[in-house]
Amino acid sequence: VTAAPVPSLEDRPARALNKEPLVLLVGNPNVGKTSLFNRLTGERAHIGNYPGITVERRAGILALGNGRTASVIDLPGAYSLSARSPEEQIALEAALGLEGHPRPDLAVVVVDASQLARNLYLVLELAELEVPLVVAVNMVDEATENPPRLAGVSELFGVPVVGTDARHGTGMDELVRVIAERLEKPAAARVLVRYPDALLADARAVAESLPKDWKRNESRDRAVALWLLGSVDHDDELTHVPAAARERCLSIRAAAGDRDLDQERIGARYAFIDKALPSLYARMDRHPPKRKASERVDRVLLHPVWGFVLFLGLMLVVFQALFSWSDPAIGLIEDAMAATSGAVSDVMPPGILRDLIVDGVIGGVGNVVVFLPQILLLSLFIGLLEDSGYMARVAFLMDRVLKSLGLHGRAFVPMLSGFACAVPAILATRTMERQRDRTLTMLVIPLMTCSARLPVYTLVIATLFPPSHLFGWVPVQGLLMVAMYVFAIVSTLLVALVLGRTVVKARRIPLILELPPYRLPSPIVTIRTLVERATVFLKEAGTVILACTIVLWALLAFPRESATPVPGSAATATAAPAIERSYAGRMGKAIEPVFEPLGFDWKLDVGIIGAFAAREVFVSTLGLVYGVNDADEEAVPLREKLKNETVDGRPRYTPLVGLSLMVFFALACQCMGTLAVVKRETRSYRWPAFLFAYMTVLAYAASFIVYQGGKLLGFGP
Amino acid sequence: VTPTRLADLALRGVAVIEHVGGEGSFRRRLMELGLVPGTRVELVGVAPLGDPLELLVRGASLSIRRADAESIRVSALTAAATSDGRTSLEPAPARGGQ
């Protein structure tokens, strides 16, 4: 359906004739916008970022036929254009080409065929702003019982309308044809909503205050003014709002008295839509359609008992998958890295270059790639939970619990995943829309007992706590392991409570959660999301991890000593391992006084420095200190050496030192991977720096209390 | 038709929105989602832990917290749930996209 051509815009974007046109993709959440984007752009998509904020910018290329192409930008899903944060403001700026955004040549608005009663609100806003539009009425396959009249929608806004089913690819050729046609003959959408006179007077007053680059013509200026009146508030966080316009809006709000500005604006728009609806659906008694199937599923999945049982069962599967199913893949990667190292060692002459390549570069690549199995598995689960509509139900079920901690209902799955590994868990915080919720969740996830802590706990418990039983039957070793988990959970919750009220404090934002109908996830969207997640991780976090690995390698490897000891030299036989004279060894000795009050000596300190690569590296680094090569937590020689280490004739490492060490590892952010992904996800150095600082201080303080307190209570040195 | 708060609606109760209250941006969000005066709303569920509530508005299932639903004034169209747990549903006037 194509509308009658409207006179072309007086000011088309000034651009070279051969320049690729720009098409925006806009739509409410849960209308199949991502599927449509994938259908339009095929294999080619590029993930970038809007400058200054953490909103991801997905762009792709659309083939229009005849060798012509257009670039397509997928805007984040939104119910309306009005904004209170810079993240939400992107929608308006991108649609109008303000503040450095390129002006789009066309916007494709995606709506749900059976949800026009609320999806048309966004179409109306864009039409008022005179953005050239094409409306894609999507999911027509779900609306066969009472299909919308596309011609009616087309007449209402004066724009072309295409019925699509992006999941199965229906209507896509038609959509591309209409897009190409509309790019040839651009025309602005137009719509006339009857607003109260008082509101129109306010809008005129705001429009007068607009700077030159925000102005265009009377009707569009009015639409921009209405956006400002609906977005500017005394406590909004908007940037790039012209100062004069902001002042005008605030004084109008202050002088509104009994008038209800929001009701005047929004009410008039919905009155317009509700009046038009009978001409859009043949059967108004069947609009909106009942959600029988979804309601039936919800009766089970949101059941007070069965809902939680199924939810916990599902979480168990996710957790089990991260913990165990990823093991074979991780093993394969480790074997492949070892084989590569071996092959390189065989062909290269021994020396600094070989060590750099084997221990630094190959080891570093291994440190990066080893995260992939868990990242892919968790992304897959999150993707399936999201696309099926269940993730919204998780938030619905868990909101009551997490709300009291200041966390978002959707924080549950990422936090649980933190028990496997913080890196995929932090990437999974994307499931929350608001940056504040994401930041808070990212800051507490690294406190969860991730699997990399287990080798450290195992070594300490097995070495320093003899197998004995409490009350004759409770095994002390097992009890300690459980205690470390409980300790982690309690500290996570307490830290979330404190940080949510201080560092990442935000206005309490009331929950508004849409529970979309259950749908089968689309395999194309799922796979594409997985590939995108993996690429972004490898490219952006991977480089940081690789660089850190090389630095850590250098700290442990330099300064180098002669590869072959002087024959007959008595010193070499009794010399301490090379690591003692390395920079890391010297650093360990230098910081010994700092960590001494925690009960650590320089050898443990070197282990802690090495553990920055990943916590489990503590064990192998400590092995190097004791001359035990390739030590793991089961290595008996290392355990024996630790047990036999004495000072003044008494054991150096007492159970109290072990406890202090475990508490330190529970709380300290000994993981460069975590810091690298937090930097990637917050787009700043500030948050990873804060994360490292607060966790280190917390770890130091807690270990100090454990060790000094234990000594006071007489639990030995 | 009795004026009441949305939070006080019985399960499966149907009402027409009279006035949306609450903090500025939250109120604006709800209204932009279609909860404008005159729109039909149904309380279709309550989360197992008692909060939040699940509403059916304009064919969409929206969830808000009980405390926030207290600031929305509605006129109930149906009586409260009967003693045997069933509700009596009367046809509601077709307004607000219903």
Short mmCIF file of N, CA and C in Angstrom, two decimals, chain A residues 223-361:
data_model
loop_
_atom_site.label_atom_id
_atom_site.label_comp_id
_atom_site.label_asym_id
_atom_site.label_seq_id
_atom_site.Cartn_x
_atom_site.Cartn_y
_atom_site.Cartn_z
N ALA A 223 6.19 20.21 16.96
CA ALA A 223 6.41 18.84 17.42
C ALA A 223 7.65 18.75 18.30
N VAL A 224 8.71 19.46 17.91
CA VAL A 224 9.92 19.47 18.75
C VAL A 224 9.61 20.10 20.10
N ALA A 225 8.81 21.18 20.08
CA ALA A 225 8.44 21.85 21.33
C ALA A 225 7.64 20.90 22.23
N LEU A 226 6.75 20.11 21.62
CA LEU A 226 5.97 19.16 22.43
C LEU A 226 6.88 18.10 23.03
N TRP A 227 7.90 17.68 22.25
CA TRP A 227 8.87 16.72 22.80
C TRP A 227 9.58 17.32 24.01
N LEU A 228 9.99 18.58 23.87
CA LEU A 228 10.69 19.23 24.98
C LEU A 228 9.77 19.35 26.19
N LEU A 229 8.50 19.73 25.95
CA LEU A 229 7.56 19.88 27.07
C LEU A 229 7.33 18.53 27.77
N GLY A 230 7.44 17.44 27.02
CA GLY A 230 7.21 16.13 27.61
C GLY A 230 8.46 15.49 28.17
N SER A 231 9.63 16.07 27.91
CA SER A 231 10.87 15.44 28.36
C SER A 231 11.61 16.26 29.39
N VAL A 232 11.63 17.58 29.22
CA VAL A 232 12.38 18.42 30.15
C VAL A 232 11.66 18.49 31.48
N ASP A 233 12.40 18.30 32.54
CA ASP A 233 11.83 18.34 33.88
C ASP A 233 12.92 18.88 34.80
N HIS A 234 12.55 19.25 36.01
CA HIS A 234 13.58 19.83 36.88
C HIS A 234 14.65 18.80 37.24
N ASP A 235 14.33 17.50 37.13
CA ASP A 235 15.32 16.50 37.52
C ASP A 235 15.69 15.56 36.37
N ASP A 236 15.52 15.98 35.13
CA ASP A 236 15.91 15.09 34.04
C ASP A 236 17.44 15.07 33.92
N GLU A 237 17.95 14.12 33.14
CA GLU A 237 19.40 14.02 32.97
C GLU A 237 19.79 14.28 31.52
N LEU A 238 18.93 15.01 30.81
CA LEU A 238 19.17 15.21 29.39
C LEU A 238 20.38 16.11 29.17
N THR A 239 21.12 15.77 28.10
CA THR A 239 22.20 16.66 27.68
C THR A 239 21.74 17.28 26.37
N HIS A 240 22.48 18.21 25.84
CA HIS A 240 22.15 18.84 24.55
C HIS A 240 20.72 19.38 24.47
N VAL A 241 20.18 19.88 25.55
CA VAL A 241 18.90 20.58 25.39
C VAL A 241 19.21 22.07 25.41
N PRO A 242 18.79 22.80 24.37
CA PRO A 242 19.11 24.23 24.33
C PRO A 242 18.65 24.92 25.62
N ALA A 243 19.54 25.73 26.20
CA ALA A 243 19.29 26.31 27.51
C ALA A 243 18.02 27.15 27.54
N ALA A 244 17.82 27.96 26.49
CA ALA A 244 16.64 28.83 26.49
C ALA A 244 15.36 28.01 26.45
N ALA A 245 15.37 26.92 25.66
CA ALA A 245 14.18 26.08 25.55
C ALA A 245 13.92 25.38 26.88
N ARG A 246 15.00 24.92 27.53
CA ARG A 246 14.83 24.27 28.82
C ARG A 246 14.19 25.22 29.83
N GLU A 247 14.71 26.45 29.86
CA GLU A 247 14.17 27.43 30.80
C GLU A 247 12.68 27.69 30.52
N ARG A 248 12.34 27.82 29.24
CA ARG A 248 10.97 28.09 28.85
C ARG A 248 10.06 26.93 29.31
N CYS A 249 10.51 25.70 29.08
CA CYS A 249 9.71 24.52 29.47
C CYS A 249 9.47 24.51 30.98
N LEU A 250 10.55 24.77 31.73
CA LEU A 250 10.41 24.71 33.19
C LEU A 250 9.47 25.79 33.70
N SER A 251 9.53 26.97 33.09
CA SER A 251 8.65 28.03 33.59
C SER A 251 7.20 27.73 33.20
N ILE A 252 7.00 27.09 32.03
CA ILE A 252 5.63 26.70 31.66
C ILE A 252 5.09 25.65 32.62
N ARG A 253 5.95 24.67 32.95
CA ARG A 253 5.53 23.64 33.92
C ARG A 253 5.18 24.26 35.26
N ALA A 254 6.04 25.22 35.69
CA ALA A 254 5.82 25.84 37.00
C ALA A 254 4.52 26.63 37.01
N ALA A 255 4.17 27.21 35.86
CA ALA A 255 2.99 28.08 35.82
C ALA A 255 1.72 27.30 35.42
N ALA A 256 1.84 25.98 35.27
CA ALA A 256 0.71 25.20 34.74
C ALA A 256 -0.50 25.20 35.67
N GLY A 257 -0.25 25.33 36.97
CA GLY A 257 -1.37 25.36 37.91
C GLY A 257 -2.20 24.09 37.86
N ASP A 258 -3.49 24.24 37.61
CA ASP A 258 -4.40 23.10 37.60
C ASP A 258 -4.29 22.28 36.32
N ARG A 259 -3.65 22.87 35.31
CA ARG A 259 -3.58 22.15 34.03
C ARG A 259 -2.69 20.92 34.17
N ASP A 260 -3.01 19.89 33.39
CA ASP A 260 -2.22 18.67 33.40
C ASP A 260 -1.59 18.55 32.01
N LEU A 261 -0.35 19.07 31.90
CA LEU A 261 0.30 19.16 30.59
C LEU A 261 0.45 17.80 29.92
N ASP A 262 0.83 16.79 30.73
CA ASP A 262 1.05 15.46 30.14
C ASP A 262 -0.26 14.87 29.63
N GLN A 263 -1.31 15.08 30.41
CA GLN A 263 -2.62 14.58 29.98
C GLN A 263 -3.06 15.28 28.70
N GLU A 264 -2.80 16.60 28.62
CA GLU A 264 -3.20 17.35 27.42
C GLU A 264 -2.50 16.78 26.19
N ARG A 265 -1.20 16.51 26.32
CA ARG A 265 -0.42 16.05 25.17
C ARG A 265 -0.73 14.59 24.84
N ILE A 266 -0.54 13.71 25.84
CA ILE A 266 -0.66 12.28 25.59
C ILE A 266 -2.12 11.90 25.35
N GLY A 267 -3.02 12.54 26.13
CA GLY A 267 -4.44 12.25 25.98
C GLY A 267 -4.93 12.58 24.57
N ALA A 268 -4.48 13.72 24.01
CA ALA A 268 -4.91 14.11 22.66
C ALA A 268 -4.42 13.10 21.63
N ARG A 269 -3.21 12.59 21.84
CA ARG A 269 -2.66 11.63 20.88
C ARG A 269 -3.43 10.32 20.94
N TYR A 270 -3.69 9.84 22.14
CA TYR A 270 -4.44 8.58 22.23
C TYR A 270 -5.88 8.74 21.77
N ALA A 271 -6.43 9.94 21.97
CA ALA A 271 -7.79 10.18 21.47
C ALA A 271 -7.79 10.06 19.95
N PHE A 272 -6.73 10.60 19.31
CA PHE A 272 -6.58 10.52 17.86
C PHE A 272 -6.50 9.05 17.41
N ILE A 273 -5.66 8.27 18.13
CA ILE A 273 -5.47 6.86 17.75
C ILE A 273 -6.77 6.08 17.97
N ASP A 274 -7.40 6.29 19.14
CA ASP A 274 -8.61 5.53 19.46
C ASP A 274 -9.74 5.84 18.48
N LYS A 275 -9.76 7.09 18.02
CA LYS A 275 -10.80 7.47 17.06
C LYS A 275 -10.57 6.77 15.72
N ALA A 276 -9.29 6.59 15.37
CA ALA A 276 -8.96 5.99 14.08
C ALA A 276 -9.09 4.47 14.09
N LEU A 277 -8.95 3.87 15.28
CA LEU A 277 -8.87 2.40 15.35
C LEU A 277 -9.99 1.66 14.61
N PRO A 278 -11.27 2.10 14.76
CA PRO A 278 -12.33 1.35 14.08
C PRO A 278 -12.14 1.27 12.57
N SER A 279 -11.40 2.22 11.99
CA SER A 279 -11.16 2.14 10.55
C SER A 279 -9.93 1.29 10.23
N LEU A 280 -9.25 0.82 11.27
CA LEU A 280 -8.04 0.04 11.05
C LEU A 280 -8.27 -1.46 11.24
N TYR A 281 -9.30 -1.81 11.99
CA TYR A 281 -9.60 -3.21 12.21
C TYR A 281 -11.04 -3.50 11.80
N ALA A 282 -11.24 -4.61 11.11
CA ALA A 282 -12.59 -4.97 10.71
C ALA A 282 -13.44 -5.33 11.93
N ARG A 283 -12.83 -6.01 12.88
CA ARG A 283 -13.57 -6.47 14.05
C ARG A 283 -13.04 -5.78 15.31
N MET A 284 -13.64 -4.66 15.68
CA MET A 284 -13.16 -3.97 16.87
C MET A 284 -13.45 -4.77 18.15
N ASP A 285 -14.46 -5.65 18.06
CA ASP A 285 -14.74 -6.45 19.25
C ASP A 285 -13.62 -7.48 19.48
N ARG A 286 -12.80 -7.67 18.45
CA ARG A 286 -11.68 -8.62 18.62
C ARG A 286 -10.34 -7.89 18.75
N HIS A 287 -10.39 -6.58 18.97
CA HIS A 287 -9.13 -5.86 19.14
C HIS A 287 -9.11 -5.18 20.49
N PRO A 288 -8.03 -5.27 21.25
CA PRO A 288 -6.87 -6.13 20.96
C PRO A 288 -7.19 -7.60 21.22
N PRO A 289 -6.47 -8.50 20.55
CA PRO A 289 -6.81 -9.91 20.69
C PRO A 289 -6.49 -10.42 22.10
N LYS A 290 -7.22 -11.43 22.50
CA LYS A 290 -6.95 -12.05 23.81
C LYS A 290 -5.62 -12.78 23.76
N ARG A 291 -4.99 -12.90 24.91
CA ARG A 291 -3.69 -13.58 24.95
C ARG A 291 -3.86 -14.95 25.56
N LYS A 292 -4.75 -15.72 24.99
CA LYS A 292 -5.13 -16.98 25.64
C LYS A 292 -3.94 -17.92 25.82
N ALA A 293 -3.16 -18.13 24.75
CA ALA A 293 -2.06 -19.10 24.83
C ALA A 293 -1.06 -18.68 25.90
N SER A 294 -0.65 -17.41 25.85
CA SER A 294 0.34 -16.94 26.82
C SER A 294 -0.20 -17.01 28.24
N GLU A 295 -1.49 -16.68 28.39
CA GLU A 295 -2.06 -16.72 29.74
C GLU A 295 -2.05 -18.14 30.29
N ARG A 296 -2.31 -19.09 29.40
CA ARG A 296 -2.32 -20.48 29.84
C ARG A 296 -0.92 -20.91 30.30
N VAL A 297 0.10 -20.51 29.52
CA VAL A 297 1.48 -20.84 29.91
C VAL A 297 1.83 -20.16 31.23
N ASP A 298 1.41 -18.89 31.36
CA ASP A 298 1.72 -18.15 32.58
C ASP A 298 1.07 -18.77 33.81
N ARG A 299 -0.07 -19.40 33.61
CA ARG A 299 -0.73 -20.01 34.76
C ARG A 299 0.20 -21.04 35.42
N VAL A 300 1.05 -21.67 34.60
CA VAL A 300 2.02 -22.62 35.15
C VAL A 300 3.31 -21.92 35.55
N LEU A 301 3.85 -21.11 34.61
CA LEU A 301 5.18 -20.53 34.84
C LEU A 301 5.19 -19.45 35.91
N LEU A 302 4.04 -18.84 36.18
CA LEU A 302 3.97 -17.83 37.25
C LEU A 302 3.20 -18.36 38.45
N HIS A 303 3.02 -19.67 38.52
CA HIS A 303 2.32 -20.28 39.63
C HIS A 303 3.14 -20.11 40.91
N PRO A 304 2.47 -19.82 42.06
CA PRO A 304 3.22 -19.59 43.30
C PRO A 304 4.17 -20.74 43.65
N VAL A 305 3.81 -21.95 43.33
CA VAL A 305 4.69 -23.08 43.66
C VAL A 305 5.43 -23.56 42.42
N TRP A 306 4.65 -24.01 41.42
CA TRP A 306 5.28 -24.59 40.22
C TRP A 306 6.12 -23.57 39.47
N GLY A 307 5.69 -22.30 39.50
CA GLY A 307 6.46 -21.26 38.84
C GLY A 307 7.87 -21.19 39.37
N PHE A 308 7.98 -21.22 40.71
CA PHE A 308 9.31 -21.13 41.31
C PHE A 308 10.10 -22.43 41.12
N VAL A 309 9.40 -23.56 41.19
CA VAL A 309 10.09 -24.84 41.00
C VAL A 309 10.70 -24.88 39.60
N LEU A 310 9.90 -24.52 38.58
CA LEU A 310 10.40 -24.54 37.21
C LEU A 310 11.51 -23.52 37.02
N PHE A 311 11.33 -22.37 37.65
CA PHE A 311 12.34 -21.32 37.54
C PHE A 311 13.67 -21.80 38.13
N LEU A 312 13.61 -22.37 39.33
CA LEU A 312 14.84 -22.86 39.95
C LEU A 312 15.46 -23.99 39.13
N GLY A 313 14.60 -24.85 38.58
CA GLY A 313 15.10 -25.93 37.74
C GLY A 313 15.85 -25.39 36.53
N LEU A 314 15.24 -24.39 35.91
CA LEU A 314 15.84 -23.79 34.72
C LEU A 314 17.18 -23.13 35.06
N MET A 315 17.20 -22.44 36.21
CA MET A 315 18.44 -21.78 36.63
C MET A 315 19.53 -22.82 36.91
N LEU A 316 19.10 -23.96 37.45
CA LEU A 316 20.04 -25.05 37.73
C LEU A 316 20.68 -25.52 36.42
N VAL A 317 19.86 -25.63 35.38
CA VAL A 317 20.38 -26.07 34.08
C VAL A 317 21.39 -25.05 33.56
N VAL A 318 21.03 -23.75 33.63
CA VAL A 318 21.94 -22.70 33.17
C VAL A 318 23.27 -22.80 33.93
N PHE A 319 23.16 -22.93 35.24
CA PHE A 319 24.33 -22.95 36.09
C PHE A 319 25.20 -24.18 35.82
N GLN A 320 24.51 -25.32 35.71
CA GLN A 320 25.21 -26.56 35.43
C GLN A 320 25.94 -26.47 34.09
N ALA A 321 25.28 -25.84 33.12
CA ALA A 321 25.87 -25.71 31.80
C ALA A 321 27.15 -24.89 31.87
N LEU A 322 27.08 -23.76 32.59
CA LEU A 322 28.26 -22.90 32.68
C LEU A 322 29.38 -23.62 33.41
N PHE A 323 29.00 -24.37 34.44
CA PHE A 323 29.99 -24.98 35.31
C PHE A 323 30.60 -26.22 34.67
N SER A 324 29.77 -27.09 34.11
CA SER A 324 30.30 -28.37 33.63
C SER A 324 30.30 -28.53 32.12
N TRP A 325 29.20 -28.12 31.45
CA TRP A 325 29.14 -28.39 30.02
C TRP A 325 30.22 -27.63 29.26
N SER A 326 30.68 -26.52 29.85
CA SER A 326 31.70 -25.76 29.15
C SER A 326 33.08 -26.40 29.33
N ASP A 327 33.20 -27.34 30.28
CA ASP A 327 34.50 -27.95 30.58
C ASP A 327 35.20 -28.59 29.38
N PRO A 328 34.51 -29.45 28.62
CA PRO A 328 35.19 -30.08 27.48
C PRO A 328 35.76 -29.06 26.51
N ALA A 329 34.97 -28.00 26.23
CA ALA A 329 35.44 -26.98 25.30
C ALA A 329 36.65 -26.25 25.87
N ILE A 330 36.56 -25.93 27.19
CA ILE A 330 37.69 -25.24 27.82
C ILE A 330 38.92 -26.14 27.78
N GLY A 331 38.72 -27.44 28.04
CA GLY A 331 39.82 -28.40 27.99
C GLY A 331 40.46 -28.43 26.61
N LEU A 332 39.60 -28.44 25.59
CA LEU A 332 40.10 -28.47 24.21
C LEU A 332 40.96 -27.24 23.92
N ILE A 333 40.45 -26.07 24.36
CA ILE A 333 41.19 -24.83 24.11
C ILE A 333 42.54 -24.89 24.81
N GLU A 334 42.52 -25.36 26.07
CA GLU A 334 43.78 -25.43 26.81
C GLU A 334 44.75 -26.39 26.14
N ASP A 335 44.23 -27.54 25.68
CA ASP A 335 45.09 -28.51 24.99
C ASP A 335 45.67 -27.91 23.71
N ALA A 336 44.80 -27.20 22.97
CA ALA A 336 45.26 -26.61 21.71
C ALA A 336 46.35 -25.60 21.97
N MET A 337 46.17 -24.80 23.04
CA MET A 337 47.18 -23.80 23.37
C MET A 337 48.49 -24.48 23.78
N ALA A 338 48.37 -25.55 24.57
CA ALA A 338 49.57 -26.28 25.01
C ALA A 338 50.28 -26.88 23.80
N ALA A 339 49.49 -27.42 22.86
CA ALA A 339 50.09 -28.02 21.67
C ALA A 339 50.80 -26.96 20.84
N THR A 340 50.16 -25.78 20.70
CA THR A 340 50.79 -24.70 19.95
C THR A 340 52.08 -24.27 20.63
N SER A 341 52.03 -24.10 21.95
CA SER A 341 53.22 -23.72 22.69
C SER A 341 54.32 -24.74 22.47
N GLY A 342 53.94 -26.01 22.54
CA GLY A 342 54.92 -27.08 22.36
C GLY A 342 55.55 -27.01 20.98
N ALA A 343 54.70 -26.81 19.96
CA ALA A 343 55.21 -26.77 18.59
C ALA A 343 56.16 -25.61 18.41
N VAL A 344 55.79 -24.45 18.96
CA VAL A 344 56.65 -23.27 18.82
C VAL A 344 57.96 -23.49 19.56
N SER A 345 57.88 -24.09 20.76
CA SER A 345 59.09 -24.34 21.54
C SER A 345 60.03 -25.26 20.78
N ASP A 346 59.45 -26.20 20.02
CA ASP A 346 60.28 -27.15 19.29
C ASP A 346 61.04 -26.50 18.16
N VAL A 347 60.40 -25.56 17.47
CA VAL A 347 61.05 -25.00 16.29
C VAL A 347 61.91 -23.78 16.61
N MET A 348 61.61 -23.10 17.73
CA MET A 348 62.37 -21.88 17.99
C MET A 348 63.52 -22.15 18.93
N PRO A 349 64.62 -21.44 18.76
CA PRO A 349 65.73 -21.60 19.71
C PRO A 349 65.32 -21.01 21.05
N PRO A 350 65.80 -21.61 22.13
CA PRO A 350 65.43 -21.06 23.43
C PRO A 350 65.93 -19.63 23.55
N GLY A 351 65.22 -18.85 24.27
CA GLY A 351 65.64 -17.46 24.44
C GLY A 351 64.44 -16.59 24.76
N ILE A 352 64.72 -15.34 24.83
CA ILE A 352 63.70 -14.41 25.29
C ILE A 352 62.53 -14.33 24.32
N LEU A 353 62.84 -14.41 22.99
CA LEU A 353 61.77 -14.30 22.01
C LEU A 353 60.82 -15.49 22.13
N ARG A 354 61.42 -16.69 22.30
CA ARG A 354 60.59 -17.88 22.42
C ARG A 354 59.70 -17.77 23.67
N ASP A 355 60.29 -17.34 24.76
CA ASP A 355 59.51 -17.22 26.00
C ASP A 355 58.39 -16.20 25.83
N LEU A 356 58.71 -15.09 25.14
CA LEU A 356 57.68 -14.07 24.94
C LEU A 356 56.51 -14.66 24.15
N ILE A 357 56.86 -15.40 23.08
CA ILE A 357 55.79 -15.94 22.23
C ILE A 357 55.01 -17.02 22.98
N VAL A 358 55.74 -17.93 23.62
CA VAL A 358 55.06 -19.06 24.26
C VAL A 358 54.29 -18.61 25.50
N ASP A 359 54.98 -17.94 26.43
CA ASP A 359 54.34 -17.61 27.71
C ASP A 359 53.51 -16.34 27.63
N GLY A 360 53.99 -15.38 26.83
CA GLY A 360 53.28 -14.11 26.75
C GLY A 360 52.14 -14.17 25.75
N VAL A 361 52.48 -14.34 24.47
CA VAL A 361 51.47 -14.20 23.43
C VAL A 361 50.52 -15.39 23.38
#
